[in-house]
Tab-separated table of N, CA and C in Angstrom:
chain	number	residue	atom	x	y	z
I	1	UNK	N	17.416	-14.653	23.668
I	1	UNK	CA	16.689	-13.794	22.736
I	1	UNK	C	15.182	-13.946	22.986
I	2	UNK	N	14.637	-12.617	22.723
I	2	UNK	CA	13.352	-12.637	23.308
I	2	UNK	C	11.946	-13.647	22.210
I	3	UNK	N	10.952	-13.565	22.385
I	3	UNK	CA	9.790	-14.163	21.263
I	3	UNK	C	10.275	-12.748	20.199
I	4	UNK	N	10.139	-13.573	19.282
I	4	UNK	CA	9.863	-12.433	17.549
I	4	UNK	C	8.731	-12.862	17.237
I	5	UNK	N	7.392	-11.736	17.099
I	5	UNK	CA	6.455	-11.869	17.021
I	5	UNK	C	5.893	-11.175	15.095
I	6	UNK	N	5.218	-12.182	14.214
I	6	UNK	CA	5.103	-11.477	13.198
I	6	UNK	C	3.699	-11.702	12.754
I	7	UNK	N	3.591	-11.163	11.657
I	7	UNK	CA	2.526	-10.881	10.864
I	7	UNK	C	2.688	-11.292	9.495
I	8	UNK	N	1.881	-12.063	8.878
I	8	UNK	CA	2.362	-12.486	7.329
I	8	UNK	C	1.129	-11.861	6.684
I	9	UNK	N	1.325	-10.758	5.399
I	9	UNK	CA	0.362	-10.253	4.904
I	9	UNK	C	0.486	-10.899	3.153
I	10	UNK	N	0.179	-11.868	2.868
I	10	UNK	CA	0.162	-12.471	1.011
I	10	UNK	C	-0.759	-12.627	0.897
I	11	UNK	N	-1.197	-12.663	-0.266
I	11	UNK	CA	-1.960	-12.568	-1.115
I	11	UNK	C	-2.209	-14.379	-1.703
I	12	UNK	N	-0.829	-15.072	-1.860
I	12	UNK	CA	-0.815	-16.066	-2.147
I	12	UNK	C	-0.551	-17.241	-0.735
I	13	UNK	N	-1.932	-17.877	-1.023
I	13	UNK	CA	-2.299	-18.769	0.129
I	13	UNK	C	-0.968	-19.868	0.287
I	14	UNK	N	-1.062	-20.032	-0.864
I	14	UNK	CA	0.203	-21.346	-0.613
I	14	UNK	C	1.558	-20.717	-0.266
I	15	UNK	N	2.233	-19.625	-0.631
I	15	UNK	CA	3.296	-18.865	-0.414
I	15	UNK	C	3.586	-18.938	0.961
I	16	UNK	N	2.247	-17.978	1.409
I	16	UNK	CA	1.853	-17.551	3.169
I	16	UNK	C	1.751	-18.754	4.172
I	17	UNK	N	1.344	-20.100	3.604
I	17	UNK	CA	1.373	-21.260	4.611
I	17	UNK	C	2.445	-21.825	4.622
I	18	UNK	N	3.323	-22.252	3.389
I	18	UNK	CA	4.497	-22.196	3.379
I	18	UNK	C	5.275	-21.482	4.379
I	19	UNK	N	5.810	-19.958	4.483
I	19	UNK	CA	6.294	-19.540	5.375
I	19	UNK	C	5.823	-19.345	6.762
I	20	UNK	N	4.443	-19.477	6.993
I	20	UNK	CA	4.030	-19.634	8.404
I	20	UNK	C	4.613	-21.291	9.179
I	21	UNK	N	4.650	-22.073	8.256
I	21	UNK	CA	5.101	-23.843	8.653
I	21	UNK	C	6.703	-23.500	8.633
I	22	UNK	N	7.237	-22.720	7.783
I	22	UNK	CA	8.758	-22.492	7.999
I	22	UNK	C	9.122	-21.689	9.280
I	23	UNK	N	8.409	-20.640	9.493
I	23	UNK	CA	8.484	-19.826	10.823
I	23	UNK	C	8.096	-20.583	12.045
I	24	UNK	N	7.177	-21.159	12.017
I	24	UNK	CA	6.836	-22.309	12.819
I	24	UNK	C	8.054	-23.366	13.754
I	25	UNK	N	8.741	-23.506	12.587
I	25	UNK	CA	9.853	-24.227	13.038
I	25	UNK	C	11.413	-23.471	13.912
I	26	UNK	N	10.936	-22.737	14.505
I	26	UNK	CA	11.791	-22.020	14.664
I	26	UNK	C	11.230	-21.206	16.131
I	27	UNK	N	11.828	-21.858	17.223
I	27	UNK	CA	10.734	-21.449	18.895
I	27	UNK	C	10.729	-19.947	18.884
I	28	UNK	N	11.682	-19.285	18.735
I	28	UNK	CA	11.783	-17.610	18.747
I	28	UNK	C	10.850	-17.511	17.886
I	29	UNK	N	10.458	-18.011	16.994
I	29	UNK	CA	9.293	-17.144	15.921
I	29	UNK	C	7.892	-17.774	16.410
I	30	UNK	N	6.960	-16.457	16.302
I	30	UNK	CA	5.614	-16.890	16.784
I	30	UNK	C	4.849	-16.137	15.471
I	31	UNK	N	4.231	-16.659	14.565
I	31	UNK	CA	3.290	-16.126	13.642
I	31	UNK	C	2.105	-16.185	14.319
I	32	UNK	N	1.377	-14.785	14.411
I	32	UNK	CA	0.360	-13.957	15.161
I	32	UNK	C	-0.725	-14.114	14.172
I	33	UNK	N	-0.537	-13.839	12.841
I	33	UNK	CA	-1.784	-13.911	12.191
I	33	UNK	C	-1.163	-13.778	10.506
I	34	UNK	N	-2.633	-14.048	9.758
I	34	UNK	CA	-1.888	-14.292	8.707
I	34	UNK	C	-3.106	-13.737	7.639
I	35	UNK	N	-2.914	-12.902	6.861
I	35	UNK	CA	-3.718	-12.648	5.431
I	35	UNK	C	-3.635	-12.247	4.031
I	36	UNK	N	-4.482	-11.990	3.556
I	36	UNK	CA	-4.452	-11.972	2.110
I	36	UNK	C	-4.843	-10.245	1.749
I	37	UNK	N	-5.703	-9.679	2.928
I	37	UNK	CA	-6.117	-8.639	2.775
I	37	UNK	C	-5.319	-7.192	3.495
I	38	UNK	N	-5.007	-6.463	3.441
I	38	UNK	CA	-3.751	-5.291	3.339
I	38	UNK	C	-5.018	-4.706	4.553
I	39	UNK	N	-6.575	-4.861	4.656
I	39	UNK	CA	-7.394	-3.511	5.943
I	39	UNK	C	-7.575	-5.132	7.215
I	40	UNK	N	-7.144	-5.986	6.520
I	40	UNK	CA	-7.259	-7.610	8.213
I	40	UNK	C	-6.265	-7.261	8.472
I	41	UNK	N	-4.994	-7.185	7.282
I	41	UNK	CA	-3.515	-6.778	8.149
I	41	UNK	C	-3.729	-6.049	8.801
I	42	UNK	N	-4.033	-4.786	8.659
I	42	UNK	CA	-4.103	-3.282	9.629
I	42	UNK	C	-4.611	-4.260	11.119
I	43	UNK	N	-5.566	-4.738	11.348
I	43	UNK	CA	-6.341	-4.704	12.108
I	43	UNK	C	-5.111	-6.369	12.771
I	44	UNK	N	-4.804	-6.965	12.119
I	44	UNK	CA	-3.800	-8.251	12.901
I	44	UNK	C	-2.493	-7.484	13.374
I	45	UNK	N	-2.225	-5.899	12.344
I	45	UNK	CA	-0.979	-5.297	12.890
I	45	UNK	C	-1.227	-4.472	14.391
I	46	UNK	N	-2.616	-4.283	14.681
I	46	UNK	CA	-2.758	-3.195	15.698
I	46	UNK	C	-3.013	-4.308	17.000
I	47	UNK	N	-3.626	-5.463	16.695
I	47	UNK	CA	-3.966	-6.533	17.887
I	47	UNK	C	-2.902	-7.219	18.384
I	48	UNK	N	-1.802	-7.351	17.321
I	48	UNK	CA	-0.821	-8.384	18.102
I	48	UNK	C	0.590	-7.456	18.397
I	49	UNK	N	0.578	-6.095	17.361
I	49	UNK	CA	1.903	-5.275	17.361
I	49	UNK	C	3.120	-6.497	17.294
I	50	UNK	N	3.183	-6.823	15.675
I	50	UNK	CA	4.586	-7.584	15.805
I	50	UNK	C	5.450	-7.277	15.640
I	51	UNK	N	6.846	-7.624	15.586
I	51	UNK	CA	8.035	-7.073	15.357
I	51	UNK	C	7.950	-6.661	13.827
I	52	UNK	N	7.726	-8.235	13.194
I	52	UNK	CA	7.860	-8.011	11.706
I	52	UNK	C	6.682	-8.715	10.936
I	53	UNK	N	6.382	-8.087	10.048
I	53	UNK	CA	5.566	-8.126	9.139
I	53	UNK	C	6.079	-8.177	7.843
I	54	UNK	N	5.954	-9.486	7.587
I	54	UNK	CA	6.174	-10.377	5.989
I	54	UNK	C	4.662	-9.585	4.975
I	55	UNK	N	5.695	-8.616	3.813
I	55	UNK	CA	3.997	-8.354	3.155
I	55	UNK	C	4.244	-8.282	1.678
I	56	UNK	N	3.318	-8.649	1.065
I	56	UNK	CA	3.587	-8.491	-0.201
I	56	UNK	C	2.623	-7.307	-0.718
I	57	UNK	N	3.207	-7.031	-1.636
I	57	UNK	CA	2.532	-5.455	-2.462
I	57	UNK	C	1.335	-5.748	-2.758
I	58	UNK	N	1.091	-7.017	-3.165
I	58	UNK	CA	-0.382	-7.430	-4.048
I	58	UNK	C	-1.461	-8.170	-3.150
I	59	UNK	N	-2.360	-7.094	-2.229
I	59	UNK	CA	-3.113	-7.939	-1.857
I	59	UNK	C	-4.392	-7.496	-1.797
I	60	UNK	N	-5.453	-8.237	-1.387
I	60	UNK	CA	-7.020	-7.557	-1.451
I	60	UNK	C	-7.374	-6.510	-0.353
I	61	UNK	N	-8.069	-5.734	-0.817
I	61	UNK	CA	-8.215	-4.365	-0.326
I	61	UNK	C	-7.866	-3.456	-0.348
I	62	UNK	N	-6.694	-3.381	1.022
I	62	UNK	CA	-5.405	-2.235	1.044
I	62	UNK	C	-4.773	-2.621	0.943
I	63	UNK	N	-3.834	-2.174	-0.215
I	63	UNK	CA	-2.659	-3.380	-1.081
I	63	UNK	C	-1.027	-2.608	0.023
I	64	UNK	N	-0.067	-3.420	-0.206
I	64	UNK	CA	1.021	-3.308	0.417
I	64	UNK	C	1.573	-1.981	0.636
I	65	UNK	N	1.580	-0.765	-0.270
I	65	UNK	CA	1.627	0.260	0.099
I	65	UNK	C	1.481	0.769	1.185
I	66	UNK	N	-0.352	0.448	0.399
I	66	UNK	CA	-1.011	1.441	1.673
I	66	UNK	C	-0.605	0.688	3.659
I	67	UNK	N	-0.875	-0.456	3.614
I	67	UNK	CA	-0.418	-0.907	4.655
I	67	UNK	C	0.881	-0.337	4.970
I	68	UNK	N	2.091	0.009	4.479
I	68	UNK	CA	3.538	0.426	5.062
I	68	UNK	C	2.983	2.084	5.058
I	69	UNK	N	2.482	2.284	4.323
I	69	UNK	CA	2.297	4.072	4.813
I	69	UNK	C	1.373	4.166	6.635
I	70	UNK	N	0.341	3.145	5.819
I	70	UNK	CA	-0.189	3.071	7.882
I	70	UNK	C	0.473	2.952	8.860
I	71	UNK	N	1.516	1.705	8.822
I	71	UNK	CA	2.126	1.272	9.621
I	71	UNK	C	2.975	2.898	10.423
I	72	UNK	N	3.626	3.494	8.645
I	72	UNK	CA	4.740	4.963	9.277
I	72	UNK	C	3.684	5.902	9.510
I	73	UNK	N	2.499	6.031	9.320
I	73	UNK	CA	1.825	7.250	9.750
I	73	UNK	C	1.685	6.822	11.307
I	74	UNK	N	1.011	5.869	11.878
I	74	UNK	CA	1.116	5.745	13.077
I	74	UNK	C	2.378	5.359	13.591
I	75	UNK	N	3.398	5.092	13.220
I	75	UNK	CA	4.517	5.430	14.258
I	75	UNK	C	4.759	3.902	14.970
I	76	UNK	N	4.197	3.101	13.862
I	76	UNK	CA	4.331	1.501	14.607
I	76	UNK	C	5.487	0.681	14.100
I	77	UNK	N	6.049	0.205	15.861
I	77	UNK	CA	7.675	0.029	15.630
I	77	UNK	C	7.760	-1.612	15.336
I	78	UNK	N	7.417	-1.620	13.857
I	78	UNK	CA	7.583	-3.137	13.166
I	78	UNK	C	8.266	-3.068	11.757
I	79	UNK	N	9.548	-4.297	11.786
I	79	UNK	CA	9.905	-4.044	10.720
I	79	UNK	C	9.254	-5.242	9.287
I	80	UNK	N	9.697	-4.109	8.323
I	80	UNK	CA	8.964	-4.725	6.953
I	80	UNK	C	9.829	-5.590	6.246
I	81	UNK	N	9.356	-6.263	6.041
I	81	UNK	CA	9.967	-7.534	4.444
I	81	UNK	C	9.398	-7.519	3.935
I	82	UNK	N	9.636	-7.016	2.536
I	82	UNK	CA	8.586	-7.162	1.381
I	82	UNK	C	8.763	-8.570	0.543
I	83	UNK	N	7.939	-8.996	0.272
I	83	UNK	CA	8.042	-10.189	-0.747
I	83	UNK	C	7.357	-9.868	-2.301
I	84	UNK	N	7.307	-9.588	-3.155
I	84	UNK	CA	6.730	-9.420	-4.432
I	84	UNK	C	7.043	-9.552	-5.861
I	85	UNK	N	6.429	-9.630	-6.664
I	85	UNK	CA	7.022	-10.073	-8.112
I	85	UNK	C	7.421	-9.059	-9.170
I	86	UNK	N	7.310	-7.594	-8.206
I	86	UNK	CA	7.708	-6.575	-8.813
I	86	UNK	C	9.203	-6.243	-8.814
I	87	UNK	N	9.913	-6.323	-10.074
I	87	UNK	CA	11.066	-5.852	-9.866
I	87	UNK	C	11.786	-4.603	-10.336
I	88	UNK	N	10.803	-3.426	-10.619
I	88	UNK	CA	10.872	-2.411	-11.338
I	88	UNK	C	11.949	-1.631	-10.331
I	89	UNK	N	12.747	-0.681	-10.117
I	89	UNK	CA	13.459	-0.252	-9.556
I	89	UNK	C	12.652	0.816	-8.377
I	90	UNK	N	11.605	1.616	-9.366
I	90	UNK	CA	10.547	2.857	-9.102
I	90	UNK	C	10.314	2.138	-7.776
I	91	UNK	N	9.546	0.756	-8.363
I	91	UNK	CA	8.802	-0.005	-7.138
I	91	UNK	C	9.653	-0.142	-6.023
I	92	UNK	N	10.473	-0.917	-6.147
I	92	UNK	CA	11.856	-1.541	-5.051
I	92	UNK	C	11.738	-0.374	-4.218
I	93	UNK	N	12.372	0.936	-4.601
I	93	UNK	CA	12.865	1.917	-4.315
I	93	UNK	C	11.563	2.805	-3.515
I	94	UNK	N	10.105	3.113	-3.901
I	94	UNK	CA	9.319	3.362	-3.449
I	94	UNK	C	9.113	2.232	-1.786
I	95	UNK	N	9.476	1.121	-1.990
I	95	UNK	CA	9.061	0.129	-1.015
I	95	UNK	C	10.120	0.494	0.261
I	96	UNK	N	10.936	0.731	-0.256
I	96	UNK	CA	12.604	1.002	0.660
I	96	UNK	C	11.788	2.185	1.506
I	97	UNK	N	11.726	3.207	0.888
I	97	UNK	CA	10.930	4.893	1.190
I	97	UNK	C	10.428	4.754	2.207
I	98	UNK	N	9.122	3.818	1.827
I	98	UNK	CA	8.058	3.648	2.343
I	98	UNK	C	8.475	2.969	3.868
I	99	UNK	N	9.310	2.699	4.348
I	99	UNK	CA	9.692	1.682	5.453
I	99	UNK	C	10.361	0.176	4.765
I	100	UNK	N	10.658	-0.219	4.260
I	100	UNK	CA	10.816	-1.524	3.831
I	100	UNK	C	12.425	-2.217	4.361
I	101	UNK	N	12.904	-3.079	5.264
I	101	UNK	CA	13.998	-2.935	5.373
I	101	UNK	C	14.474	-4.068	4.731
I	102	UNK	N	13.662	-4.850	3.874
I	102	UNK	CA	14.438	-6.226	3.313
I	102	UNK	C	13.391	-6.302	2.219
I	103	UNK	N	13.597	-6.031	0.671
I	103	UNK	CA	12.694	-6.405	-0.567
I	103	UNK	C	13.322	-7.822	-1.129
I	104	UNK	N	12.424	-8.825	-1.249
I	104	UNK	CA	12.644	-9.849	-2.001
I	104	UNK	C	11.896	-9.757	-3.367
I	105	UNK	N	12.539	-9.934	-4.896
I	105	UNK	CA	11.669	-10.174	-5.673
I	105	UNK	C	11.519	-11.761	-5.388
I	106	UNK	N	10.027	-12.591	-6.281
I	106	UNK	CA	9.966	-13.899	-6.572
I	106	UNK	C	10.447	-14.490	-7.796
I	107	UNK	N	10.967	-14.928	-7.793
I	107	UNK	CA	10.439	-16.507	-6.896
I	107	UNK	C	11.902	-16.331	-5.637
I	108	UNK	N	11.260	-16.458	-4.071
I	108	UNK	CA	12.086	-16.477	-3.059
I	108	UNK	C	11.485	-18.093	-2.474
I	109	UNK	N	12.343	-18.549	-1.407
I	109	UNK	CA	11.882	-19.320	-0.652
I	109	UNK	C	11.417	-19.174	0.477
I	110	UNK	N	10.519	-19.475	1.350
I	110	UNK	CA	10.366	-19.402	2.657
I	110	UNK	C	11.260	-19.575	3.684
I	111	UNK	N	12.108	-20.467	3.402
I	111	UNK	CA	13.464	-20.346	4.413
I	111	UNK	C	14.055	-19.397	3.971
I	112	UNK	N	14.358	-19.004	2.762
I	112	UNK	CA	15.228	-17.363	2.728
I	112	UNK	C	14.747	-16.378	2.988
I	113	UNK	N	13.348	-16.286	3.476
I	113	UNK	CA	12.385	-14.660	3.968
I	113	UNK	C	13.398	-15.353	5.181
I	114	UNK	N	13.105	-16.327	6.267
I	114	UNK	CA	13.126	-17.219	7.424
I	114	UNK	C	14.370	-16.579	7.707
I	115	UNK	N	15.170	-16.959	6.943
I	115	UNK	CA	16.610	-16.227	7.691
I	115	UNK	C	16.759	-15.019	7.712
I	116	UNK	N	16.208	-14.421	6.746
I	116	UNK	CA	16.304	-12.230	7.515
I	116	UNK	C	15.603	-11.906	8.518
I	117	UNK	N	14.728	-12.397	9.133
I	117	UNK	CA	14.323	-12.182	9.880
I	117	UNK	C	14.974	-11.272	10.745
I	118	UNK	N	16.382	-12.008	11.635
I	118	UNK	CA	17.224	-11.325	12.273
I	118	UNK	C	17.310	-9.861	11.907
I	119	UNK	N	18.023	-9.948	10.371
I	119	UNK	CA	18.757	-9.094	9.960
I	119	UNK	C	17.809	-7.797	9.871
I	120	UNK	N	16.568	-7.900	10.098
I	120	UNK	CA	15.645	-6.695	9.329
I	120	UNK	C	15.270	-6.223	11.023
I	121	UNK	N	15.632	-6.587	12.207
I	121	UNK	CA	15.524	-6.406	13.870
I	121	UNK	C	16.683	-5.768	13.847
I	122	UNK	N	17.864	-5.584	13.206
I	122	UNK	CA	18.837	-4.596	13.671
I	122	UNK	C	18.574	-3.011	12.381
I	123	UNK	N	19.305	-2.512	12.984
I	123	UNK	CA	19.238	-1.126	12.484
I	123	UNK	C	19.338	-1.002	11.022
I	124	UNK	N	20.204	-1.402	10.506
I	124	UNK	CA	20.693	-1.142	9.020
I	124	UNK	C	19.513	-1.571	7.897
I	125	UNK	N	19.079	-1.255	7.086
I	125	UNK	CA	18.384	-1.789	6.068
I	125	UNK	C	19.296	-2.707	5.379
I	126	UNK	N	18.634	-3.753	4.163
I	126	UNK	CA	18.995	-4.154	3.747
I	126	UNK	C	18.543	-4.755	2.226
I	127	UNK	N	19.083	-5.217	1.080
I	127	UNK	CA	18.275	-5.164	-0.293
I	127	UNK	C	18.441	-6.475	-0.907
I	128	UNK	N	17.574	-7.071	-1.541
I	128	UNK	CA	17.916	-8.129	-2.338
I	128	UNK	C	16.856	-7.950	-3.085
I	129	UNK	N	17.123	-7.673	-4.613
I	129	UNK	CA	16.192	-7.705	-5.961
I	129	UNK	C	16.300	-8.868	-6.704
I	130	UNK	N	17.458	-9.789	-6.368
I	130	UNK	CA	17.590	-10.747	-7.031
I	130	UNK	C	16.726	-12.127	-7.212
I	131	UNK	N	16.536	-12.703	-7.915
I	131	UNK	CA	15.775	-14.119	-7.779
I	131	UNK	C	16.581	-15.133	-7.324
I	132	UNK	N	15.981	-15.864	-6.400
I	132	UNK	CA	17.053	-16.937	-6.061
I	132	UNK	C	17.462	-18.209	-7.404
């Protein structure tokens, strides 16, 4: 299996180092870059083009949205995991729309983003609203 190359876009510092030290552990995974801000993402999503991009809805600048609408307006072939504390359905369901192939509400763990990884590289979408 080839390098899986990603992008972690949170808002929450400790969350985001957390799963960069969990991804870390793992030789197929290479974390490319990492922020808090939704217009550094844009700019860490266009420099490294990763597979997947860990993002949460809530971040400074261009909040998670807008980042997954960029990502589908340009046509960039990376898949999304959302991580966020929104569990409204509107939201979930807007995030799915938007590109999203794996929504976690929080509280998640970093080893449980860690293991979809795979799953969000094959075709099918997939959903989890639940709290662990």
């Amino acid at each position: 299996m080839k390098n899986i190359n990603l992008v972690i876009l949170d808002g929450s510092e400790e969350f985001a180092g957390q799963l960069k030290s969990c991804l870390e552990l793992n030789e197929q995974l290479s974390v490319c870059g990492v922020s808090g801000n939704g217009n550094v993402g844009i700019s860490l999503i266009n420099q490294f083009k990763p597979d997947v991009v860990v993002l949460n809805l809530v971040l400074s600048g261009m909040d998670g949205f807008g980042v997954m609408d960029y990502i589908r307006q340009n046509k960039l072939n990376c898949a999304i995991i959302v991580v966020s504390n929104f569990s409204d359905e509107k939201i979930v369901n807007a995030a799915i729309a938007k590109g999203a192939k794996y929504y976690f509400v929080n509280p998640v763990s970093a080893e449980t983003v860690a293991l979809r990884i795979p799953d969000v590289l094959s075709e099918a979408p997939s959903y989890n609203a639940s709290p662990e």
